[in-house]
Every structure is written in C-alpha cells, then in structure tokens.
mmCIF file of C-alpha atoms in Angstrom:
data_model
loop_
_atom_site.group_PDB
_atom_site.id
_atom_site.type_symbol
_atom_site.label_atom_id
_atom_site.label_comp_id
_atom_site.label_asym_id
_atom_site.label_seq_id
_atom_site.Cartn_x
_atom_site.Cartn_y
_atom_site.Cartn_z
ATOM 1 C CA CYS O 1 5.522 -3.202 15.144
ATOM 2 C CA MET O 2 8.820 -4.762 15.428
ATOM 3 C CA THR O 3 9.165 -4.923 11.634
ATOM 4 C CA MET O 4 8.056 -2.409 8.693
ATOM 5 C CA GLY O 5 4.554 -3.074 9.408
ATOM 6 C CA THR O 6 1.816 -0.657 8.463
ATOM 7 C CA ALA O 7 2.132 1.712 12.379
ATOM 8 C CA SER O 8 5.999 1.713 11.734
ATOM 9 C CA THR O 9 5.507 2.805 8.055
ATOM 10 C CA MET O 10 3.092 5.437 8.819
ATOM 11 C CA ALA O 11 5.107 6.589 11.685
ATOM 12 C CA CYS O 12 8.197 7.148 9.482
ATOM 13 C CA VAL O 13 5.796 8.526 7.053
ATOM 14 C CA THR O 14 4.200 11.207 9.222
ATOM 15 C CA GLU O 15 8.068 12.169 10.479
ATOM 16 C CA ALA O 16 9.073 13.029 6.961
ATOM 17 C CA MET O 17 6.064 15.098 6.032
ATOM 18 C CA GLY O 18 6.951 16.948 8.870
ATOM 19 C CA PHE O 19 3.855 16.298 11.411
ATOM 20 C CA THR O 20 6.283 14.752 14.744
ATOM 21 C CA ARG O 21 8.999 15.991 16.401
ATOM 22 C CA PRO O 22 12.303 14.425 15.119
ATOM 23 C CA GLY O 23 13.107 11.211 15.645
ATOM 24 C CA ALA O 24 9.597 10.318 17.080
ATOM 25 C CA ALA O 25 9.132 7.699 14.319
ATOM 26 C CA ASN O 26 11.311 4.758 15.481
ATOM 27 C CA VAL O 27 11.721 4.944 19.587
ATOM 28 C CA PRO O 28 11.465 1.511 20.704
ATOM 29 C CA ALA O 29 8.669 0.827 23.132
ATOM 30 C CA VAL O 30 10.680 -0.037 26.163
ATOM 31 C CA ILE O 31 12.923 3.056 26.751
ATOM 32 C CA SER O 32 12.614 6.092 28.475
ATOM 33 C CA GLU O 33 13.065 8.508 25.195
ATOM 34 C CA HIS O 34 9.436 7.998 24.784
ATOM 35 C CA SER O 35 8.707 10.307 27.727
ATOM 36 C CA ARG O 36 11.108 12.747 27.041
ATOM 37 C CA LEU O 37 9.287 12.886 23.514
ATOM 38 C CA ALA O 38 5.942 13.061 24.666
ATOM 39 C CA VAL O 39 7.036 16.178 27.257
ATOM 40 C CA GLN O 40 8.526 17.769 24.014
ATOM 41 C CA THR O 41 5.266 17.217 21.801
ATOM 42 C CA GLY O 42 3.214 18.542 24.146
ATOM 43 C CA ARG O 43 5.553 21.747 25.157
ATOM 44 C CA ARG O 44 5.832 22.230 20.788
ATOM 45 C CA ALA O 45 1.726 21.487 20.528
ATOM 46 C CA VAL O 46 1.227 24.556 23.190
ATOM 47 C CA GLU O 47 3.796 26.719 21.341
ATOM 48 C CA MET O 48 2.073 25.958 17.918
ATOM 49 C CA ALA O 49 -1.555 26.856 19.337
ATOM 50 C CA TRP O 50 0.285 29.914 19.925
ATOM 51 C CA GLU O 51 2.222 30.345 16.501
ATOM 52 C CA ASP O 52 -1.192 29.898 14.777
ATOM 53 C CA LEU O 53 1.252 26.789 12.971
ATOM 54 C CA LYS O 54 -1.732 24.510 11.479
ATOM 55 C CA PRO O 55 -0.855 21.481 9.422
ATOM 56 C CA SER O 56 -2.494 22.891 6.503
ATOM 57 C CA THR O 57 0.182 26.097 6.613
ATOM 58 C CA PHE O 58 2.961 23.360 5.857
ATOM 59 C CA MET O 59 1.293 20.452 4.177
ATOM 60 C CA THR O 60 1.838 20.679 0.625
ATOM 61 C CA SER O 61 2.570 18.323 -2.837
ATOM 62 C CA GLN O 62 5.979 18.423 -1.817
ATOM 63 C CA SER O 63 5.806 17.272 1.396
ATOM 64 C CA LEU O 64 3.390 14.359 0.277
ATOM 65 C CA ASP O 65 6.401 13.447 -2.150
ATOM 66 C CA ASN O 66 8.524 12.920 0.509
ATOM 67 C CA GLY O 67 6.119 11.175 2.407
ATOM 68 C CA LEU O 68 5.871 8.656 -0.612
ATOM 69 C CA MET O 69 9.389 8.532 -1.105
ATOM 70 C CA THR O 70 9.933 7.846 2.354
ATOM 71 C CA SER O 71 7.700 5.101 2.446
ATOM 72 C CA LEU O 72 9.163 3.405 -0.972
ATOM 73 C CA ALA O 73 12.957 3.717 0.757
ATOM 74 C CA ILE O 74 11.915 1.766 3.895
ATOM 75 C CA GLY O 75 9.909 -0.864 1.986
ATOM 76 C CA GLY O 76 6.849 0.525 3.625
ATOM 77 C CA SER O 77 3.613 -1.309 3.947
ATOM 78 C CA THR O 78 1.215 -0.675 1.049
ATOM 79 C CA ASN O 79 -1.337 0.332 3.255
ATOM 80 C CA ALA O 80 0.662 3.948 3.185
ATOM 81 C CA ILE O 81 -0.495 4.556 -0.842
ATOM 82 C CA VAL O 82 -4.220 4.344 0.140
ATOM 83 C CA HIS O 83 -3.617 6.530 3.391
ATOM 84 C CA LEU O 84 -1.605 9.448 1.560
ATOM 85 C CA ILE O 85 -4.371 9.665 -1.255
ATOM 86 C CA ALA O 86 -6.964 9.963 1.323
ATOM 87 C CA ILE O 87 -4.797 12.664 3.330
ATOM 88 C CA ALA O 88 -4.003 14.605 0.064
ATOM 89 C CA GLY O 89 -7.598 14.728 -0.763
ATOM 90 C CA ARG O 90 -8.552 15.878 2.201
ATOM 91 C CA LEU O 91 -6.020 19.462 1.145
ATOM 92 C CA GLY O 92 -7.466 19.484 -2.260
ATOM 93 C CA ILE O 93 -4.045 17.780 -3.379
ATOM 94 C CA ASP O 94 -4.513 15.163 -6.114
ATOM 95 C CA LEU O 95 -2.194 12.719 -5.504
ATOM 96 C CA THR O 96 -2.343 9.761 -8.222
ATOM 97 C CA LEU O 97 -1.163 6.469 -8.383
ATOM 98 C CA ASP O 98 0.852 7.653 -11.337
ATOM 99 C CA ARG O 99 2.778 9.947 -9.121
ATOM 100 C CA PHE O 100 3.591 7.068 -6.707
ATOM 101 C CA ASP O 101 4.976 4.872 -9.452
ATOM 102 C CA GLU O 102 7.035 8.004 -10.959
ATOM 103 C CA LEU O 103 8.667 8.106 -7.476
ATOM 104 C CA SER O 104 9.059 4.365 -7.146
ATOM 105 C CA ARG O 105 11.237 3.804 -10.169
ATOM 106 C CA THR O 106 13.684 6.527 -8.692
ATOM 107 C CA THR O 107 13.768 5.759 -5.387
ATOM 108 C CA PRO O 108 16.009 3.597 -3.935
ATOM 109 C CA VAL O 109 15.063 1.066 -0.814
ATOM 110 C CA LEU O 110 17.695 1.605 1.702
ATOM 111 C CA ALA O 111 16.252 0.261 4.738
ATOM 112 C CA ASP O 112 16.894 -3.822 5.494
ATOM 113 C CA ILE O 113 13.716 -4.373 7.240
ATOM 114 C CA ARG O 114 11.554 -7.021 7.562
ATOM 115 C CA PRO O 115 9.396 -8.292 5.868
ATOM 116 C CA SER O 116 11.377 -7.217 2.919
ATOM 117 C CA GLY O 117 14.750 -7.330 4.752
ATOM 118 C CA ARG O 118 16.170 -8.907 7.175
ATOM 119 C CA TYR O 119 16.404 -6.682 10.643
ATOM 120 C CA LEU O 120 13.754 -5.591 12.973
ATOM 121 C CA MET O 121 12.623 -1.652 13.861
ATOM 122 C CA GLU O 122 14.888 -1.819 17.006
ATOM 123 C CA ASP O 123 17.835 -2.474 14.645
ATOM 124 C CA PHE O 124 16.588 0.402 12.487
ATOM 125 C CA TYR O 125 16.478 2.787 15.694
ATOM 126 C CA ASN O 126 19.993 1.815 16.581
ATOM 127 C CA ALA O 127 21.386 2.017 13.309
ATOM 128 C CA GLY O 128 20.376 5.578 13.292
ATOM 129 C CA GLY O 129 16.761 5.512 12.473
ATOM 130 C CA LEU O 130 14.765 7.535 10.008
ATOM 131 C CA ARG O 131 16.652 10.750 10.288
ATOM 132 C CA ALA O 132 19.923 9.019 8.973
ATOM 133 C CA MET O 133 18.584 7.222 6.478
ATOM 134 C CA LEU O 134 16.652 10.283 5.059
ATOM 135 C CA ALA O 135 20.087 12.440 5.441
ATOM 136 C CA ARG O 136 21.279 9.885 2.679
ATOM 137 C CA MET O 137 18.741 10.316 0.210
ATOM 138 C CA THR O 138 18.381 14.409 0.604
ATOM 139 C CA ASP O 139 19.053 15.073 -3.829
ATOM 140 C CA LEU O 140 15.965 13.213 -3.737
ATOM 141 C CA LEU O 141 13.689 15.096 -1.154
ATOM 142 C CA ASN O 142 12.068 18.453 -1.110
ATOM 143 C CA THR O 143 14.309 19.651 1.962
ATOM 144 C CA GLU O 144 13.210 23.029 2.278
ATOM 145 C CA CYS O 145 9.300 21.740 3.111
ATOM 146 C CA MET O 146 8.395 22.769 6.733
ATOM 147 C CA THR O 147 7.897 20.793 9.899
ATOM 148 C CA VAL O 148 5.992 21.280 13.103
ATOM 149 C CA SER O 149 9.409 22.214 14.721
ATOM 150 C CA GLY O 150 9.081 25.416 13.109
ATOM 151 C CA THR O 151 12.211 24.398 10.692
ATOM 152 C CA THR O 152 12.510 22.658 7.521
ATOM 153 C CA LEU O 153 13.154 18.855 7.037
ATOM 154 C CA GLY O 154 16.674 19.671 5.976
ATOM 155 C CA GLU O 155 17.731 21.417 8.611
ATOM 156 C CA GLN O 156 15.746 18.249 10.875
ATOM 157 C CA ILE O 157 17.720 15.903 9.533
ATOM 158 C CA ALA O 158 21.303 17.827 8.850
ATOM 159 C CA GLY O 159 23.782 16.105 10.851
ATOM 160 C CA ALA O 160 22.094 12.707 11.198
ATOM 161 C CA GLU O 161 24.930 9.578 10.489
ATOM 162 C CA VAL O 162 24.382 6.095 10.038
ATOM 163 C CA ILE O 163 25.691 3.859 12.322
ATOM 164 C CA ASN O 164 25.033 0.332 11.188
ATOM 165 C CA GLU O 165 25.769 0.137 7.428
ATOM 166 C CA GLU O 166 24.284 -2.885 7.076
ATOM 167 C CA VAL O 167 21.209 -2.005 8.530
ATOM 168 C CA ILE O 168 20.519 1.469 6.671
ATOM 169 C CA ARG O 169 22.379 0.645 3.244
ATOM 170 C CA SER O 170 24.283 3.275 1.110
ATOM 171 C CA ARG O 171 22.707 4.467 -1.824
ATOM 172 C CA ASP O 172 25.481 2.549 -3.460
ATOM 173 C CA ASN O 173 24.412 -0.617 -1.789
ATOM 174 C CA PRO O 174 20.999 -0.209 -1.537
ATOM 175 C CA VAL O 175 18.405 -3.270 -1.075
ATOM 176 C CA ALA O 176 16.700 -2.392 -4.377
ATOM 177 C CA ALA O 177 18.153 0.133 -6.714
ATOM 178 C CA ALA O 178 14.231 1.372 -7.239
ATOM 179 C CA GLY O 179 10.693 0.061 -7.466
ATOM 180 C CA GLY O 180 10.209 -1.389 -3.922
ATOM 181 C CA THR O 181 6.553 -1.009 -4.505
ATOM 182 C CA CYS O 182 5.150 -0.932 -7.890
ATOM 183 C CA LEU O 183 2.019 0.054 -9.724
ATOM 184 C CA LEU O 184 0.785 -2.113 -12.598
ATOM 185 C CA ARG O 185 -2.291 -1.283 -15.104
ATOM 186 C CA GLY O 186 -4.426 -2.958 -17.497
ATOM 187 C CA ASN O 187 -7.297 -4.522 -18.620
ATOM 188 C CA LEU O 188 -7.999 -6.701 -15.101
ATOM 189 C CA ALA O 189 -6.956 -3.327 -13.274
ATOM 190 C CA PRO O 190 -8.020 -0.133 -15.253
ATOM 191 C CA ASN O 191 -7.437 2.135 -12.261
ATOM 192 C CA GLY O 192 -4.342 0.248 -10.941
ATOM 193 C CA CYS O 193 -3.198 -2.130 -8.640
ATOM 194 C CA VAL O 194 -0.413 -2.422 -6.242
ATOM 195 C CA ILE O 195 2.276 -5.010 -5.459
ATOM 196 C CA LYS O 196 5.102 -4.962 -2.882
ATOM 197 C CA SER O 197 7.676 -6.328 -5.115
ATOM 198 C CA ILE O 198 10.898 -5.978 -2.838
ATOM 199 C CA ALA O 199 8.804 -8.730 -0.724
ATOM 200 C CA ALA O 200 7.820 -11.012 -3.695
ATOM 201 C CA ASP O 201 9.526 -13.997 -5.314
ATOM 202 C CA PRO O 202 12.081 -12.750 -7.767
ATOM 203 C CA LYS O 203 10.904 -15.179 -10.080
ATOM 204 C CA LEU O 204 7.230 -14.515 -10.069
ATOM 205 C CA LEU O 205 7.685 -10.753 -10.856
ATOM 206 C CA GLN O 206 7.272 -12.226 -15.122
ATOM 207 C CA HIS O 207 4.346 -14.674 -14.584
ATOM 208 C CA ARG O 208 1.115 -16.582 -16.547
ATOM 209 C CA GLY O 209 -0.660 -18.714 -14.935
ATOM 210 C CA PRO O 210 -4.735 -19.970 -14.707
ATOM 211 C CA ALA O 211 -7.151 -18.563 -12.421
ATOM 212 C CA ILE O 212 -8.228 -20.087 -9.698
ATOM 213 C CA VAL O 213 -10.819 -17.442 -8.249
ATOM 214 C CA PHE O 214 -12.440 -17.423 -4.686
ATOM 215 C CA ASP O 215 -16.106 -15.231 -4.797
ATOM 216 C CA ASN O 216 -15.310 -14.081 -1.376
ATOM 217 C CA TYR O 217 -13.500 -14.773 1.922
ATOM 218 C CA PRO O 218 -15.788 -17.807 3.374
ATOM 219 C CA ALA O 219 -15.420 -19.387 0.232
ATOM 220 C CA MET O 220 -11.785 -19.027 0.119
ATOM 221 C CA LYS O 221 -11.112 -20.396 3.779
ATOM 222 C CA GLU O 222 -13.388 -23.396 2.591
ATOM 223 C CA ARG O 223 -11.771 -24.652 -0.553
ATOM 224 C CA ILE O 224 -8.235 -23.356 -0.394
ATOM 225 C CA HIS O 225 -6.777 -26.370 1.533
ATOM 226 C CA ASP O 226 -8.920 -28.884 -0.233
ATOM 227 C CA PRO O 227 -7.109 -31.844 -1.249
ATOM 228 C CA ASP O 228 -9.014 -31.726 -4.547
ATOM 229 C CA LEU O 229 -8.720 -28.089 -5.766
ATOM 230 C CA ASP O 230 -6.833 -27.945 -9.045
ATOM 231 C CA VAL O 231 -4.167 -25.697 -8.124
ATOM 232 C CA THR O 232 0.039 -25.876 -8.859
ATOM 233 C CA ALA O 233 2.774 -23.697 -8.393
ATOM 234 C CA ASP O 234 1.687 -22.037 -11.491
ATOM 235 C CA SER O 235 -1.890 -21.130 -10.299
ATOM 236 C CA VAL O 236 -3.013 -17.554 -10.072
ATOM 237 C CA LEU O 237 -4.758 -17.497 -7.178
ATOM 238 C CA ILE O 238 -8.000 -14.615 -7.041
ATOM 239 C CA LEU O 239 -10.299 -13.096 -4.290
ATOM 240 C CA ARG O 240 -12.646 -10.663 -4.986
ATOM 241 C CA SER O 241 -15.439 -9.226 -3.000
ATOM 242 C CA ALA O 242 -12.640 -7.868 -0.890
ATOM 243 C CA GLY O 243 -12.671 -4.053 -1.541
ATOM 244 C CA PRO O 244 -14.110 -1.196 0.367
ATOM 245 C CA LEU O 245 -17.691 -1.870 -1.053
ATOM 246 C CA GLY O 246 -17.426 -5.718 -1.535
ATOM 247 C CA ALA O 247 -16.310 -6.528 1.949
ATOM 248 C CA PRO O 248 -17.016 -3.123 3.817
ATOM 249 C CA GLY O 249 -13.696 -1.946 6.010
ATOM 250 C CA PHE O 250 -11.277 -2.748 3.191
ATOM 251 C CA PRO O 251 -10.149 -5.822 4.869
ATOM 252 C CA GLU O 252 -6.429 -7.126 5.046
ATOM 253 C CA TRP O 253 -7.025 -9.879 3.037
ATOM 254 C CA GLY O 254 -4.574 -9.879 0.032
ATOM 255 C CA MET O 255 -2.104 -12.388 1.416
ATOM 256 C CA LEU O 256 -3.558 -15.511 0.380
ATOM 257 C CA PRO O 257 -2.868 -18.511 2.163
ATOM 258 C CA ILE O 258 -0.717 -21.132 -0.212
ATOM 259 C CA PRO O 259 -2.988 -24.275 -0.242
ATOM 260 C CA LYS O 260 -1.794 -26.715 2.022
ATOM 261 C CA LYS O 261 -0.776 -29.357 -0.216
ATOM 262 C CA LEU O 262 1.664 -27.229 -2.007
ATOM 263 C CA LEU O 263 3.105 -26.292 1.009
ATOM 264 C CA GLN O 264 3.700 -29.616 1.848
ATOM 265 C CA ALA O 265 5.496 -30.140 -1.916
ATOM 266 C CA GLY O 266 7.852 -27.154 -1.058
ATOM 267 C CA VAL O 267 6.222 -24.314 -2.716
ATOM 268 C CA ARG O 268 6.626 -20.934 -0.440
ATOM 269 C CA ASP O 269 5.181 -18.378 -2.796
ATOM 270 C CA MET O 270 2.493 -17.640 -5.389
ATOM 271 C CA VAL O 271 0.948 -15.155 -7.432
ATOM 272 C CA ARG O 272 -2.091 -13.958 -5.343
ATOM 273 C CA LEU O 273 -4.792 -11.329 -6.906
ATOM 274 C CA SER O 274 -7.423 -9.305 -5.040
ATOM 275 C CA ASP O 275 -9.141 -6.241 -4.511
ATOM 276 C CA ALA O 276 -8.426 -6.181 -0.735
ATOM 277 C CA ARG O 277 -5.523 -4.655 1.238
ATOM 278 C CA MET O 278 -2.777 -7.019 3.055
ATOM 279 C CA SER O 279 -0.716 -6.193 6.149
ATOM 280 C CA GLY O 280 2.662 -4.330 6.449
ATOM 281 C CA THR O 281 4.111 -7.324 8.299
ATOM 282 C CA SER O 282 2.800 -9.708 5.050
ATOM 283 C CA TYR O 283 4.834 -10.977 2.103
ATOM 284 C CA GLY O 284 4.503 -12.456 -0.882
ATOM 285 C CA THR O 285 3.790 -12.183 -4.484
ATOM 286 C CA CYS O 286 0.715 -10.548 -3.644
ATOM 287 C CA VAL O 287 -1.402 -7.983 -6.067
ATOM 288 C CA LEU O 288 -3.807 -5.433 -4.437
ATOM 289 C CA HIS O 289 -5.994 -3.202 -4.355
ATOM 290 C CA ILE O 290 -7.447 -3.592 -7.746
ATOM 291 C CA ALA O 291 -9.510 -1.048 -8.915
ATOM 292 C CA PRO O 292 -12.029 -0.656 -10.039
ATOM 293 C CA GLU O 293 -12.911 -3.684 -7.242
ATOM 294 C CA SER O 294 -15.340 -6.357 -8.343
ATOM 295 C CA ALA O 295 -18.234 -4.921 -5.944
ATOM 296 C CA ALA O 296 -18.125 -1.761 -8.182
ATOM 297 C CA GLY O 297 -18.440 -3.808 -11.337
ATOM 298 C CA GLY O 298 -14.994 -4.133 -11.836
ATOM 299 C CA PRO O 299 -13.124 -6.449 -14.298
ATOM 300 C CA LEU O 300 -12.373 -8.710 -11.492
ATOM 301 C CA ALA O 301 -16.073 -9.574 -11.051
ATOM 302 C CA LEU O 302 -15.937 -11.228 -14.769
ATOM 303 C CA VAL O 303 -12.877 -13.619 -14.002
ATOM 304 C CA GLN O 304 -13.525 -17.446 -14.585
ATOM 305 C CA ASN O 305 -11.655 -20.550 -13.557
ATOM 306 C CA GLY O 306 -9.006 -21.251 -15.623
ATOM 307 C CA ASP O 307 -8.662 -17.654 -17.243
ATOM 308 C CA GLU O 308 -5.002 -16.831 -18.118
ATOM 309 C CA ILE O 309 -3.720 -13.955 -15.854
ATOM 310 C CA GLU O 310 -0.378 -12.361 -16.651
ATOM 311 C CA ILE O 311 1.945 -9.971 -14.706
ATOM 312 C CA ASN O 312 4.778 -8.246 -15.697
ATOM 313 C CA VAL O 313 6.169 -6.359 -12.922
ATOM 314 C CA PRO O 314 9.257 -4.622 -15.069
ATOM 315 C CA GLU O 315 6.976 -3.647 -17.604
ATOM 316 C CA ARG O 316 4.059 -2.933 -14.776
ATOM 317 C CA THR O 317 1.484 -4.542 -16.258
ATOM 318 C CA ILE O 318 -1.433 -6.886 -15.759
ATOM 319 C CA HIS O 319 -3.266 -8.619 -18.311
ATOM 320 C CA TRP O 320 -6.191 -10.654 -18.202
ATOM 321 C CA HIS O 321 -6.070 -13.255 -21.763
ATOM 322 C CA VAL O 322 -9.340 -12.867 -22.428
ATOM 323 C CA SER O 323 -10.995 -11.312 -25.662
ATOM 324 C CA GLU O 324 -12.999 -8.386 -25.452
ATOM 325 C CA GLU O 325 -15.863 -10.126 -27.124
ATOM 326 C CA GLU O 326 -15.927 -12.661 -24.164
ATOM 327 C CA ILE O 327 -15.789 -9.885 -21.565
ATOM 328 C CA ALA O 328 -18.720 -8.100 -23.334
ATOM 329 C CA LYS O 329 -20.830 -11.579 -23.141
ATOM 330 C CA ARG O 330 -19.783 -12.218 -19.821
ATOM 331 C CA ARG O 331 -20.774 -8.613 -18.366
ATOM 332 C CA ALA O 332 -24.327 -9.153 -20.177
ATOM 333 C CA GLN O 333 -25.136 -12.234 -18.372
ATOM 334 C CA MET O 334 -23.394 -10.981 -14.718
ATOM 335 C CA GLY O 335 -26.439 -10.919 -11.926
ATOM 336 C CA ALA O 336 -27.658 -7.518 -10.747
ATOM 337 C CA PRO O 337 -24.900 -5.235 -9.000
ATOM 338 C CA LYS O 338 -24.925 -4.928 -5.568
ATOM 339 C CA GLN O 339 -27.541 -2.965 -4.018
ATOM 340 C CA VAL O 340 -27.037 -0.181 -2.136
ATOM 341 C CA PRO O 341 -28.668 0.016 1.605
ATOM 342 C CA GLU O 342 -31.893 1.843 2.066
ATOM 343 C CA ARG O 343 -30.629 3.725 5.094
ATOM 344 C CA GLY O 344 -28.115 4.740 8.050
ATOM 345 C CA TYR O 345 -24.789 4.777 7.959
ATOM 346 C CA GLU O 346 -24.272 1.904 5.530
ATOM 347 C CA ARG O 347 -26.151 3.412 2.900
ATOM 348 C CA LEU O 348 -23.897 6.621 3.312
ATOM 349 C CA TYR O 349 -20.814 4.328 3.464
ATOM 350 C CA ALA O 350 -21.459 2.698 -0.189
ATOM 351 C CA LYS O 351 -22.956 5.781 -1.669
ATOM 352 C CA HIS O 352 -19.938 7.762 -1.029
ATOM 353 C CA VAL O 353 -16.761 5.726 -0.350
ATOM 354 C CA THR O 354 -14.061 6.166 -3.284
ATOM 355 C CA GLN O 355 -12.044 3.242 -4.290
ATOM 356 C CA ALA O 356 -8.882 2.457 -3.402
ATOM 357 C CA ASP O 357 -6.937 4.315 -6.210
ATOM 358 C CA ARG O 358 -8.796 7.516 -4.946
ATOM 359 C CA GLY O 359 -8.168 6.683 -0.995
ATOM 360 C CA CYS O 360 -11.380 5.038 0.461
ATOM 361 C CA ASP O 361 -12.244 8.078 1.784
ATOM 362 C CA PHE O 362 -15.678 9.556 1.762
ATOM 363 C CA ASP O 363 -15.971 11.541 -1.035
ATOM 364 C CA PHE O 364 -17.966 14.545 0.179
ATOM 365 C CA LEU O 365 -14.692 15.096 2.594
ATOM 366 C CA SER O 366 -12.544 15.585 -0.317
ATOM 367 C CA GLY O 367 -10.944 18.944 -1.176
ATOM 368 C CA ARG O 368 -10.777 18.299 -4.819
ATOM 369 C CA SER O 369 -12.839 19.809 -7.455
ATOM 370 C CA PRO O 370 -15.878 17.529 -8.242
ATOM 371 C CA GLY O 371 -15.279 15.358 -11.479
ATOM 372 C CA HIS O 372 -14.783 11.756 -10.003
ATOM 373 C CA GLU O 373 -17.257 9.240 -9.983
ATOM 374 C CA PRO O 374 -18.555 7.508 -6.896
ATOM 375 C CA SER O 375 -18.521 4.361 -6.339
ATOM 376 C CA ILE O 376 -22.262 3.319 -6.420
ATOM 377 C CA HIS O 377 -24.898 5.240 -7.838
#
C-alpha cells in the first residue's frame, strides 16, 4: 500500500512484534533494498533453523502489546485488531478488545500518513521509517522482547533517527495525543465495535440521529443513491448481514457510500454503522465489527428505520435509543435464525468461526481454554 492500508499496517505490526528483519516493514517497492532484505531474510531463516528458534519461543503477550501500540501509533488499519486477536488466540493468549482500548487511551499517533494524515508510505520510509518512530516511544514499548534477529526490540531500534519531523511527529506534537482507533460498547454492540476516530470528521464523534437500515449489501447498493431515500446529513446509515456469518468472509463493506444527493449538497462524511470490516485505506465516521453481528442474533438485527442511534467516542459508548420492552417485542417477532448449511466447508465454517471480537478464527484452532460460545449452535 502507498498509504497506511492493511498491508502496510500489518508489515509494521509484524516488525514491531519481532517477526521480520529490522527495517523490513517500509521498503518501497522499486528500490534495491528489497533484494538485500531478501538475502538477509533467507540467511537468517537458515540460522534460526539451526538455532531451533521458533516464533513460539519469543511471541508473548508483551510482544502482542508492541504490535497493538504500533498499529495505534501509525494510525493503522482497523483490520489489525482482528488479526492480532486471532494470532493471540492461536498462542493461547486471551487478547481482548478491552486491552486494545486500554492501550488506545495512552498511545499517541505519531505517523502523519494517509488516510488519517497527509503523507505516503514512501515519505514514512524516507523520514526514518518504523524503527525511527518506535525509537520515539520506547517508554511505552516492551523493549526487552526478543526478535527473529536474536536481539531485543530495544537493540533493534537503538540509534534510529527521525529525518522528517512532519512525517514522524514528536511526542510534543503528535497527530493525536491518544485514541486514534477506539472501542465502543453499548446496547447495540454488547461485545464491542471499533471506530478509526483519527480518520473521522471530529464533529461526528458525538452524534445522535435516525437510522436508515440496509438489510444487506445488494439492498444498500440498490437504494443508497435513490433520490427518494429519506436521508439527511444527520441520518445514521446502517448495514447488516455483513459480518463473518452474514456475508461469509467478513467483507470490507464498512465504508458505506454517501448518498449522491447529499454529496451534491456538500456532505462529505456521515455516521455509518455495520458488522463489516473496512479497508485500511478507507476513512470517515465508520463504526465497524459490531459484535455480536446481526446474523448471529445481535441487536443490530432488530434495528428499524427511524430508531435513534447515538455514538460518543470520547466516552467510548454506542447507544440504541429503544426501550428494553420494545427490544424484547421485536426479538419475539424476529424470524428464524440463519440456518447452518448441511454439509461441507460451509457447515464447518458456520459452526466454528468466531465473532469479530474473538478474531474471526476457527474456534478449534484456538489455544485458549474452553468457555467461549460458538457463533451458531
């Protein structure tokens, strides 16, 4: 990615967790450093085999925290949250959204990179790259964590210098002091949802408006630009059936388009909610990964047009202004849940894939202790 999309985000996260050679995360595609890096990587892989150095020997909850803090400091893709929770699960480490939110409240955004900032990944590389940025936050990182190089993260970033203070900000002049990506919870998302607040319109981070609900992606595409759609800039656009079960594969549909008639009126951002993901290159006030998803019977399945939805990012809340009695009535009237396929991979997937807050991995691949509920019974 030329911006801080998911690929660039995960490259930075992977290096911060110790899985790559120093400086591997940000090398632009067209320069010879790639060839040198490939040779170094191959040699080190052989050495690791002789040393019997496996990822499980240096992958810890502390190195996962390093990955999370890196993702936050670079204004990274929301997809990194799902990936890191899944990685932790394979290791038997119970990484939760609450831990992510705890780190979000104390980690500054230092990389001024699109789509949250102004510059491109090539600029980041020329400004000193990931090592230089991490060197500015050593007090936050677990620098004693080991890496594939056989050295600690602290040793790996020692001496790295920032060349361009506009691209990699100082701690005294961050892009944001904290909270580049935030966890929200409330009666619409009991298990949590996320918003990349650094890429949203600040005026919408506290907002209440009426819902316009799209039951699925095809319905959204059909209706979103209809001139007769009863929508204003205050409306809250909602897409459901877009989570790991509702649209198998958990697609990147979360950046719902702005209705054409509002675009023509000058509207450039709206509050948009879904149980989908979005691309790391996306932006706007998009609330994502709502869990449980609608297809798993989450509250999102019960929202109706006109319901008032409120988000308050500073307070980390999302609230659906409908009474408990009305919610119970709607649930009683709700149709039968989505049926589990009878056979094959689709059945295995539907029975065993976890929700967004648990990493969207197969539960039988997790090293966690038993206890969490499968998505569909």
